[in-house]
Amino acid sequence: MTGKIQRSVYLVGNPNSGKTSLFNAMTGERRRVGNWPGVTVQKLEGITNTDLATLTICDLPGTYSLTPATPEEEVVLKTIDEAATGCIVNVVDIANFERNLFLTTQLIELGIRPVVSLNCFDSFTKAGGTIDLQKFSAYTCTTPFPTVARTGEGTKNLVEFIGQNAAGISSDAGNWLSLPSIWLDATEQALKSKGLRWDSATATQRYAALSDLIRLHPAQIIPELIEIRQNLAKKLSEGRERPVKTTDLACELASDRYRRIEKLIAACAVVPGKNIPAWQEKLDRVLTHRFFGLPMFALMMAWIFWTTFSVGEIPMGWMHSLVEALSDFVQANMQESLIKEMLVGGVISGVGGVIIFIPNILILFFWIAILEDSGYMSRAAFIMDKMMNSIGLHGRAFIPMIMGLGCNVPAVLATRIIDNRFQRLLTMLLIPLVTCAARLPVLVLLCGTFFPENPSMWMFSLFFVNLLVLIFLGQFISVIFKTTENSPFLLEMPPYRLPTPSSVFHMLYEKGAHFVEKAGTVILAGAIIIWVLSVFPREVPLSCDYEMQLTQLRSQEATDEVTAKIADLSHKRDIELLEGRYMARLGKFMHPVMAPLGFSWRETVSLIPGFLAKESVVSTLAVLYLPYSEHTGDAMRKTGMTPLTAFVFMTFTLLYIPCIATLGVMWRESGSTRFTVLCLVAYFAIAYGVSYVTLKIGTVLQGSSGMAWFEGMVIITVSLFAGWYLLKTFIVTISGSKCNSCASCNSCPTKSKQDCSGGCP
Amino acid sequence: MVRTTVSLSELPEGSTATIRDIDSLSPTSQRLLDMGFVPGTSIRAVKKAPMGDPTTFEIRGYQVGLRRSESSLIDVEINPDDR
């Protein structure tokens, strides 16, 4: 590899412009690509080789403008100086030309000459658009490349060009997109006040000077710039009917940029008249219909759960027999030893108990991938916004929430798309209450065992309980901190697209591999630890000498009666042995805490490895219940677990502390240990409280019939709501009243207007 | 000709208007400007969400959903044929 040039390439562009697709096409990696803004929340890096150079390609989060509105967009601004030393590829969705060129204009104004990837070129030409690339290149001093990142068309040329050339073209004469002289002069003056010069300033310094000039809010204006701003406004006013005020500067600059863009497009391209085809609007009219939009969304969700569970049961059965066959094979063909015992009792039953859920997880992700790629996810956020808003969340929070269905870890990362810190923390707090795929095995196992008539309905009801808790907590916190202050809501609606098989496959591959990897590492380790705890100490004092009795029985003639006795005796022995192991001791030690919820010590123990990875709850149960039956569900039923306890146990598993990985990201993303610890305590308390209430409600429902249980139900529901309402009113009373806590709130005389919409009387 | 400016949040579904002014004091304004909500731009209210808020607008060939709190920052002039 020596002798090759090393070059860093940075991809910048609008959200959903196809940066990640281009990244994949350039590097051959398989990053997740979705058809909704904000899929990339961190910098991604990949390496590709050309004949001349080794390129390190870096995919930056999408942004509409260099002016950051969210923490993830800040990444772009922070990287600009570093990127300017390498090569910047500006990904421009040509089907959305004007708005995408805004970022290009900003880059050019700062003296950066990006290589422009005119992406989605196929749909542009298909709609009748044409562009004169030579003119575009001449007027912008950039090198444009038409690309179709989804299919990889044109990316080869792009990569080769970057491999051959140093960053962009440096000639700057007659660039149509660069800053007009009036603005340039003012920026130069602003730089001078900081002791800098335009020629020697870095892109970030130029950017800072320019954005200081156009600051909107009076409180943010730097005193040295007041005169420069006034002069600038005066110059801009020349020849106008209405004089330009200094507060209009931001508007003037944006308008000027768009005028330059319009002029450029008019000179070198024919943009198709209507970008959005009629069928898309019709589809939108149906999917976001005033009355049918929400029910359709709910139906879609129900369909996803149904297929995940009921349809997924069939391949799950296959996986199950496969694992059993493997277990039998080892049982029959290996020498009796501790290793064999570990293989059968620990590894195969533990990891196998989790691996059989792969079909369910793949089905769930298949649907999520379809929803994302088709562009429906943004519509879902759109129709859910009002509802999310009522629990104090942003419509965008819906996206991490949905991601949370898969895994809470990326969901916590995805909260970066929310710009307001409080909203972000609130979303982060609520995400672990979203049932991630890892919790699915517990649901599938228990619902299948205890509610065989209609497992998906019960599963849905558990999700519903979970959702209620989430809503109540969100409401509660919004009330306590009396904040309905919202970050700006700008939700781009991407055009509908047919999901490509390869994109869906990538998602399934990624998630499946992630799951298998987890099963092979964390869960394997967990399963072995649990196994060790459940087979040691080897010597356990027994109530009678089972071995002797068994030997006696075996020496007798093998009648049915004797065989049954042998089975019964060895079964009793196994249970007695299990109860003498460390695991049982640990479980029994902790049991008093969980006993009020009706859990046995086995369930109590299974919750501990659940902290490592939620799937381990099932694998632990499988190991602990092995002496009773091969089939964990049957064993649980045999040892006296009722459907009610099962339901309570599921509720608890859904709600109690998130796994260690999620907590880790929460801690890192929030940057607050206090917040993380508080969350941890809150989850446990909530899980305990909700499970207890569920148990009591269930007992009332079961214990009595007819009117009695109906009354009980009503009393509990009413008291729950009353309790919550009282608490809410109480808080509102002591903390003053609920207002929008807008920017002017500190000086607000009333603090009582619920709907002051940002301005107080 | 009498000019009637209304807030963008009051633009009826399906009608087209031209942006006249944008509230420069709100922190959201910069982002709106950057996304092309500059005076003189034509804009159309496409669809309201099931519960009346937010609304999708079509501007510069793309669609974006805005809440009432954002769309009320923008003043528009409804096009004569749509009035």
Short mmCIF file of N, CA and C in Angstrom, two decimals, chain A residues 578-695:
data_model
loop_
_atom_site.label_atom_id
_atom_site.label_comp_id
_atom_site.label_asym_id
_atom_site.label_seq_id
_atom_site.Cartn_x
_atom_site.Cartn_y
_atom_site.Cartn_z
N LEU A 578 -31.23 -29.08 42.78
CA LEU A 578 -31.30 -27.70 42.27
C LEU A 578 -31.50 -26.71 43.41
N GLU A 579 -32.34 -27.12 44.36
CA GLU A 579 -32.65 -26.19 45.45
C GLU A 579 -31.49 -26.01 46.41
N GLY A 580 -30.50 -26.91 46.32
CA GLY A 580 -29.33 -26.76 47.19
C GLY A 580 -28.22 -25.95 46.55
N ARG A 581 -28.36 -25.61 45.25
CA ARG A 581 -27.29 -24.92 44.53
C ARG A 581 -27.22 -23.43 44.90
N TYR A 582 -26.11 -22.81 44.49
CA TYR A 582 -25.90 -21.38 44.79
C TYR A 582 -27.03 -20.51 44.24
N MET A 583 -27.46 -20.90 43.04
CA MET A 583 -28.49 -20.13 42.37
C MET A 583 -29.74 -20.02 43.23
N ALA A 584 -30.14 -21.18 43.75
CA ALA A 584 -31.35 -21.20 44.56
C ALA A 584 -31.15 -20.39 45.84
N ARG A 585 -29.92 -20.50 46.38
CA ARG A 585 -29.66 -19.73 47.61
C ARG A 585 -29.78 -18.23 47.34
N LEU A 586 -29.17 -17.82 46.21
CA LEU A 586 -29.24 -16.40 45.83
C LEU A 586 -30.69 -15.98 45.62
N GLY A 587 -31.41 -16.82 44.89
CA GLY A 587 -32.81 -16.53 44.60
C GLY A 587 -33.63 -16.42 45.86
N LYS A 588 -33.37 -17.35 46.78
CA LYS A 588 -34.17 -17.36 48.00
C LYS A 588 -33.82 -16.18 48.89
N PHE A 589 -32.56 -15.74 48.78
CA PHE A 589 -32.13 -14.59 49.55
C PHE A 589 -32.86 -13.33 49.07
N MET A 590 -33.00 -13.23 47.75
CA MET A 590 -33.66 -12.03 47.20
C MET A 590 -35.17 -12.17 47.09
N HIS A 591 -35.61 -13.37 47.24
CA HIS A 591 -37.01 -13.64 47.00
C HIS A 591 -37.98 -12.77 47.79
N PRO A 592 -37.71 -12.52 49.10
CA PRO A 592 -38.68 -11.72 49.87
C PRO A 592 -39.06 -10.40 49.20
N VAL A 593 -38.10 -9.80 48.47
CA VAL A 593 -38.39 -8.52 47.83
C VAL A 593 -39.45 -8.69 46.74
N MET A 594 -39.33 -9.77 45.99
CA MET A 594 -40.21 -9.96 44.85
C MET A 594 -41.46 -10.78 45.20
N ALA A 595 -41.45 -11.40 46.37
CA ALA A 595 -42.57 -12.26 46.74
C ALA A 595 -43.94 -11.58 46.66
N PRO A 596 -44.04 -10.31 47.09
CA PRO A 596 -45.37 -9.67 47.01
C PRO A 596 -45.94 -9.68 45.60
N LEU A 597 -45.08 -9.81 44.58
CA LEU A 597 -45.57 -9.82 43.21
C LEU A 597 -45.93 -11.23 42.76
N GLY A 598 -45.71 -12.21 43.65
CA GLY A 598 -46.10 -13.57 43.32
C GLY A 598 -45.08 -14.33 42.52
N PHE A 599 -43.83 -13.83 42.46
CA PHE A 599 -42.81 -14.55 41.69
C PHE A 599 -42.17 -15.63 42.56
N SER A 600 -41.77 -16.72 41.95
CA SER A 600 -41.02 -17.73 42.67
C SER A 600 -39.56 -17.30 42.64
N TRP A 601 -38.71 -18.03 43.36
CA TRP A 601 -37.30 -17.61 43.39
C TRP A 601 -36.65 -17.74 42.02
N ARG A 602 -37.20 -18.64 41.19
CA ARG A 602 -36.59 -18.83 39.86
C ARG A 602 -36.77 -17.57 39.01
N GLU A 603 -37.98 -17.03 39.04
CA GLU A 603 -38.21 -15.80 38.28
C GLU A 603 -37.34 -14.67 38.82
N THR A 604 -37.23 -14.64 40.18
CA THR A 604 -36.42 -13.60 40.80
C THR A 604 -34.99 -13.66 40.28
N VAL A 605 -34.45 -14.88 40.26
CA VAL A 605 -33.07 -15.03 39.79
C VAL A 605 -32.94 -14.62 38.32
N SER A 606 -33.91 -15.02 37.52
CA SER A 606 -33.80 -14.78 36.08
C SER A 606 -33.73 -13.30 35.75
N LEU A 607 -34.21 -12.46 36.68
CA LEU A 607 -34.18 -11.02 36.40
C LEU A 607 -32.76 -10.45 36.49
N ILE A 608 -31.89 -11.14 37.24
CA ILE A 608 -30.52 -10.59 37.42
C ILE A 608 -29.74 -10.60 36.10
N PRO A 609 -29.62 -11.75 35.43
CA PRO A 609 -28.91 -11.70 34.13
C PRO A 609 -29.63 -10.84 33.10
N GLY A 610 -30.90 -10.59 33.33
CA GLY A 610 -31.65 -9.71 32.44
C GLY A 610 -31.05 -8.32 32.37
N PHE A 611 -30.28 -7.98 33.37
CA PHE A 611 -29.61 -6.68 33.37
C PHE A 611 -28.48 -6.66 32.34
N LEU A 612 -27.87 -7.82 32.12
CA LEU A 612 -26.82 -7.91 31.10
C LEU A 612 -27.43 -7.82 29.71
N ALA A 613 -28.45 -8.61 29.49
CA ALA A 613 -29.15 -8.62 28.22
C ALA A 613 -30.51 -9.23 28.49
N LYS A 614 -31.54 -8.56 27.98
CA LYS A 614 -32.89 -8.98 28.34
C LYS A 614 -33.23 -10.40 27.88
N GLU A 615 -32.57 -10.82 26.80
CA GLU A 615 -32.86 -12.17 26.32
C GLU A 615 -32.50 -13.22 27.36
N SER A 616 -31.53 -12.86 28.23
CA SER A 616 -31.05 -13.82 29.21
C SER A 616 -32.12 -14.24 30.20
N VAL A 617 -33.19 -13.45 30.31
CA VAL A 617 -34.26 -13.82 31.23
C VAL A 617 -34.78 -15.19 30.83
N VAL A 618 -35.01 -15.35 29.54
CA VAL A 618 -35.55 -16.61 29.06
C VAL A 618 -34.53 -17.73 29.18
N SER A 619 -33.27 -17.44 28.83
CA SER A 619 -32.28 -18.52 28.88
C SER A 619 -32.06 -18.98 30.32
N THR A 620 -32.13 -18.03 31.27
CA THR A 620 -31.99 -18.41 32.66
C THR A 620 -33.16 -19.27 33.11
N LEU A 621 -34.34 -18.85 32.72
CA LEU A 621 -35.52 -19.64 33.07
C LEU A 621 -35.38 -21.04 32.51
N ALA A 622 -34.86 -21.13 31.27
CA ALA A 622 -34.72 -22.44 30.63
C ALA A 622 -33.80 -23.33 31.45
N VAL A 623 -32.67 -22.76 31.93
CA VAL A 623 -31.75 -23.56 32.73
C VAL A 623 -32.38 -23.95 34.06
N LEU A 624 -33.04 -23.01 34.71
CA LEU A 624 -33.59 -23.26 36.04
C LEU A 624 -34.74 -24.25 36.01
N TYR A 625 -35.47 -24.26 34.91
CA TYR A 625 -36.64 -25.14 34.85
C TYR A 625 -36.33 -26.47 34.18
N LEU A 626 -35.07 -26.66 33.77
CA LEU A 626 -34.71 -27.87 33.05
C LEU A 626 -35.08 -29.16 33.80
N PRO A 627 -34.84 -29.22 35.15
CA PRO A 627 -35.18 -30.46 35.84
C PRO A 627 -36.66 -30.82 35.76
N TYR A 628 -37.51 -29.83 35.54
CA TYR A 628 -38.95 -30.11 35.55
C TYR A 628 -39.42 -30.56 34.18
N SER A 629 -38.93 -29.90 33.17
CA SER A 629 -39.36 -30.29 31.82
C SER A 629 -38.41 -29.68 30.81
N GLU A 630 -38.27 -30.33 29.68
CA GLU A 630 -37.46 -29.80 28.57
C GLU A 630 -38.07 -28.48 28.10
N HIS A 631 -39.38 -28.43 28.13
CA HIS A 631 -40.08 -27.25 27.64
C HIS A 631 -40.32 -26.29 28.79
N THR A 632 -39.66 -25.14 28.73
CA THR A 632 -39.69 -24.21 29.84
C THR A 632 -41.12 -23.81 30.21
N GLY A 633 -41.93 -23.53 29.21
CA GLY A 633 -43.31 -23.11 29.47
C GLY A 633 -44.07 -24.15 30.28
N ASP A 634 -43.97 -25.41 29.85
CA ASP A 634 -44.65 -26.49 30.56
C ASP A 634 -44.18 -26.57 32.00
N ALA A 635 -42.85 -26.46 32.14
CA ALA A 635 -42.27 -26.56 33.47
C ALA A 635 -42.81 -25.47 34.39
N MET A 636 -42.96 -24.26 33.85
CA MET A 636 -43.47 -23.17 34.66
C MET A 636 -44.88 -23.45 35.10
N ARG A 637 -45.65 -24.01 34.17
CA ARG A 637 -47.03 -24.31 34.52
C ARG A 637 -47.08 -25.39 35.58
N LYS A 638 -46.21 -26.38 35.44
CA LYS A 638 -46.19 -27.50 36.39
C LYS A 638 -45.86 -27.03 37.79
N THR A 639 -44.93 -26.05 37.89
CA THR A 639 -44.52 -25.62 39.23
C THR A 639 -45.47 -24.59 39.81
N GLY A 640 -46.60 -24.44 39.19
CA GLY A 640 -47.65 -23.66 39.83
C GLY A 640 -47.75 -22.21 39.41
N MET A 641 -47.17 -21.85 38.28
CA MET A 641 -47.33 -20.47 37.82
C MET A 641 -48.70 -20.33 37.16
N THR A 642 -49.39 -19.29 37.53
CA THR A 642 -50.73 -19.08 36.95
C THR A 642 -50.62 -18.07 35.82
N PRO A 643 -51.62 -18.03 34.96
CA PRO A 643 -51.63 -17.00 33.92
C PRO A 643 -51.47 -15.60 34.49
N LEU A 644 -52.08 -15.37 35.67
CA LEU A 644 -51.99 -14.04 36.26
C LEU A 644 -50.55 -13.71 36.64
N THR A 645 -49.88 -14.65 37.33
CA THR A 645 -48.48 -14.40 37.71
C THR A 645 -47.65 -14.20 36.45
N ALA A 646 -47.94 -14.98 35.42
CA ALA A 646 -47.20 -14.85 34.17
C ALA A 646 -47.37 -13.45 33.62
N PHE A 647 -48.59 -12.95 33.65
CA PHE A 647 -48.86 -11.61 33.13
C PHE A 647 -48.09 -10.57 33.95
N VAL A 648 -48.15 -10.73 35.27
CA VAL A 648 -47.45 -9.78 36.15
C VAL A 648 -45.95 -9.85 35.88
N PHE A 649 -45.45 -11.07 35.72
CA PHE A 649 -44.02 -11.24 35.47
C PHE A 649 -43.62 -10.55 34.16
N MET A 650 -44.48 -10.70 33.15
CA MET A 650 -44.19 -10.05 31.87
C MET A 650 -44.20 -8.53 32.03
N THR A 651 -45.19 -8.04 32.75
CA THR A 651 -45.26 -6.59 32.99
C THR A 651 -43.98 -6.11 33.64
N PHE A 652 -43.55 -6.87 34.64
CA PHE A 652 -42.34 -6.47 35.36
C PHE A 652 -41.12 -6.49 34.44
N THR A 653 -41.02 -7.58 33.65
CA THR A 653 -39.86 -7.70 32.75
C THR A 653 -39.84 -6.57 31.73
N LEU A 654 -41.02 -6.18 31.28
CA LEU A 654 -41.07 -5.11 30.29
C LEU A 654 -40.59 -3.78 30.87
N LEU A 655 -40.91 -3.58 32.16
CA LEU A 655 -40.69 -2.24 32.71
C LEU A 655 -39.42 -2.08 33.52
N TYR A 656 -38.92 -3.16 34.12
CA TYR A 656 -37.81 -2.95 35.06
C TYR A 656 -36.55 -2.53 34.31
N ILE A 657 -35.55 -2.17 35.09
CA ILE A 657 -34.32 -1.55 34.57
C ILE A 657 -33.90 -2.00 33.16
N PRO A 658 -33.44 -1.05 32.35
CA PRO A 658 -32.97 -1.40 31.00
C PRO A 658 -31.66 -2.16 31.09
N CYS A 659 -31.25 -2.75 29.98
CA CYS A 659 -30.02 -3.53 30.01
C CYS A 659 -28.81 -2.61 30.15
N ILE A 660 -27.69 -3.19 30.47
CA ILE A 660 -26.50 -2.39 30.80
C ILE A 660 -26.04 -1.55 29.61
N ALA A 661 -26.22 -2.07 28.39
CA ALA A 661 -25.80 -1.33 27.20
C ALA A 661 -26.62 -0.04 27.06
N THR A 662 -27.94 -0.16 27.26
CA THR A 662 -28.80 1.02 27.16
C THR A 662 -28.42 2.05 28.22
N LEU A 663 -28.21 1.55 29.45
CA LEU A 663 -27.83 2.48 30.52
C LEU A 663 -26.53 3.18 30.18
N GLY A 664 -25.60 2.42 29.60
CA GLY A 664 -24.32 2.99 29.21
C GLY A 664 -24.49 4.14 28.24
N VAL A 665 -25.29 3.93 27.20
CA VAL A 665 -25.48 5.02 26.22
C VAL A 665 -26.24 6.17 26.84
N MET A 666 -27.19 5.85 27.70
CA MET A 666 -27.95 6.93 28.35
C MET A 666 -27.00 7.82 29.15
N TRP A 667 -26.09 7.14 29.83
CA TRP A 667 -25.14 7.88 30.66
C TRP A 667 -24.25 8.74 29.77
N ARG A 668 -23.78 8.17 28.66
CA ARG A 668 -22.88 8.89 27.78
C ARG A 668 -23.60 10.04 27.08
N GLU A 669 -24.81 9.76 26.61
CA GLU A 669 -25.54 10.77 25.83
C GLU A 669 -26.06 11.90 26.71
N SER A 670 -26.48 11.57 27.93
CA SER A 670 -27.02 12.61 28.79
C SER A 670 -25.87 13.36 29.46
N GLY A 671 -24.73 12.70 29.60
CA GLY A 671 -23.59 13.31 30.26
C GLY A 671 -23.85 13.58 31.72
N SER A 672 -24.79 12.84 32.31
CA SER A 672 -25.14 13.11 33.69
C SER A 672 -25.32 11.79 34.44
N THR A 673 -24.47 11.58 35.44
CA THR A 673 -24.59 10.36 36.25
C THR A 673 -25.87 10.40 37.07
N ARG A 674 -26.18 11.61 37.54
CA ARG A 674 -27.36 11.76 38.39
C ARG A 674 -28.61 11.35 37.63
N PHE A 675 -28.70 11.84 36.40
CA PHE A 675 -29.85 11.52 35.56
C PHE A 675 -29.97 10.01 35.38
N THR A 676 -28.84 9.36 35.08
CA THR A 676 -28.86 7.92 34.83
C THR A 676 -29.30 7.15 36.06
N VAL A 677 -28.73 7.53 37.22
CA VAL A 677 -29.09 6.82 38.44
C VAL A 677 -30.56 7.05 38.78
N LEU A 678 -31.00 8.28 38.62
CA LEU A 678 -32.41 8.60 38.89
C LEU A 678 -33.32 7.75 38.00
N CYS A 679 -32.95 7.63 36.73
CA CYS A 679 -33.74 6.83 35.80
C CYS A 679 -33.83 5.40 36.30
N LEU A 680 -32.68 4.88 36.70
CA LEU A 680 -32.60 3.49 37.14
C LEU A 680 -33.56 3.24 38.30
N VAL A 681 -33.50 4.14 39.29
CA VAL A 681 -34.37 4.00 40.45
C VAL A 681 -35.83 4.12 40.02
N ALA A 682 -36.09 5.10 39.15
CA ALA A 682 -37.46 5.33 38.71
C ALA A 682 -38.03 4.09 38.01
N TYR A 683 -37.24 3.51 37.11
CA TYR A 683 -37.74 2.33 36.39
C TYR A 683 -38.12 1.21 37.34
N PHE A 684 -37.22 0.97 38.32
CA PHE A 684 -37.49 -0.13 39.23
C PHE A 684 -38.75 0.14 40.02
N ALA A 685 -38.87 1.35 40.54
CA ALA A 685 -40.05 1.71 41.33
C ALA A 685 -41.32 1.58 40.49
N ILE A 686 -41.24 2.08 39.25
CA ILE A 686 -42.41 2.03 38.39
C ILE A 686 -42.79 0.58 38.10
N ALA A 687 -41.78 -0.23 37.75
CA ALA A 687 -42.04 -1.62 37.42
C ALA A 687 -42.70 -2.31 38.60
N TYR A 688 -42.16 -2.06 39.78
CA TYR A 688 -42.70 -2.70 40.97
C TYR A 688 -44.13 -2.25 41.22
N GLY A 689 -44.34 -0.95 41.17
CA GLY A 689 -45.68 -0.40 41.42
C GLY A 689 -46.69 -0.90 40.43
N VAL A 690 -46.36 -0.82 39.17
CA VAL A 690 -47.32 -1.22 38.13
C VAL A 690 -47.62 -2.71 38.24
N SER A 691 -46.58 -3.52 38.46
CA SER A 691 -46.80 -4.97 38.56
C SER A 691 -47.71 -5.25 39.75
N TYR A 692 -47.48 -4.55 40.85
CA TYR A 692 -48.29 -4.78 42.04
C TYR A 692 -49.75 -4.45 41.77
N VAL A 693 -49.96 -3.30 41.15
CA VAL A 693 -51.33 -2.89 40.84
C VAL A 693 -51.96 -3.91 39.88
N THR A 694 -51.19 -4.35 38.88
CA THR A 694 -51.71 -5.33 37.93
C THR A 694 -52.12 -6.60 38.67
N LEU A 695 -51.26 -7.03 39.60
CA LEU A 695 -51.56 -8.25 40.36
C LEU A 695 -52.87 -8.08 41.12
#
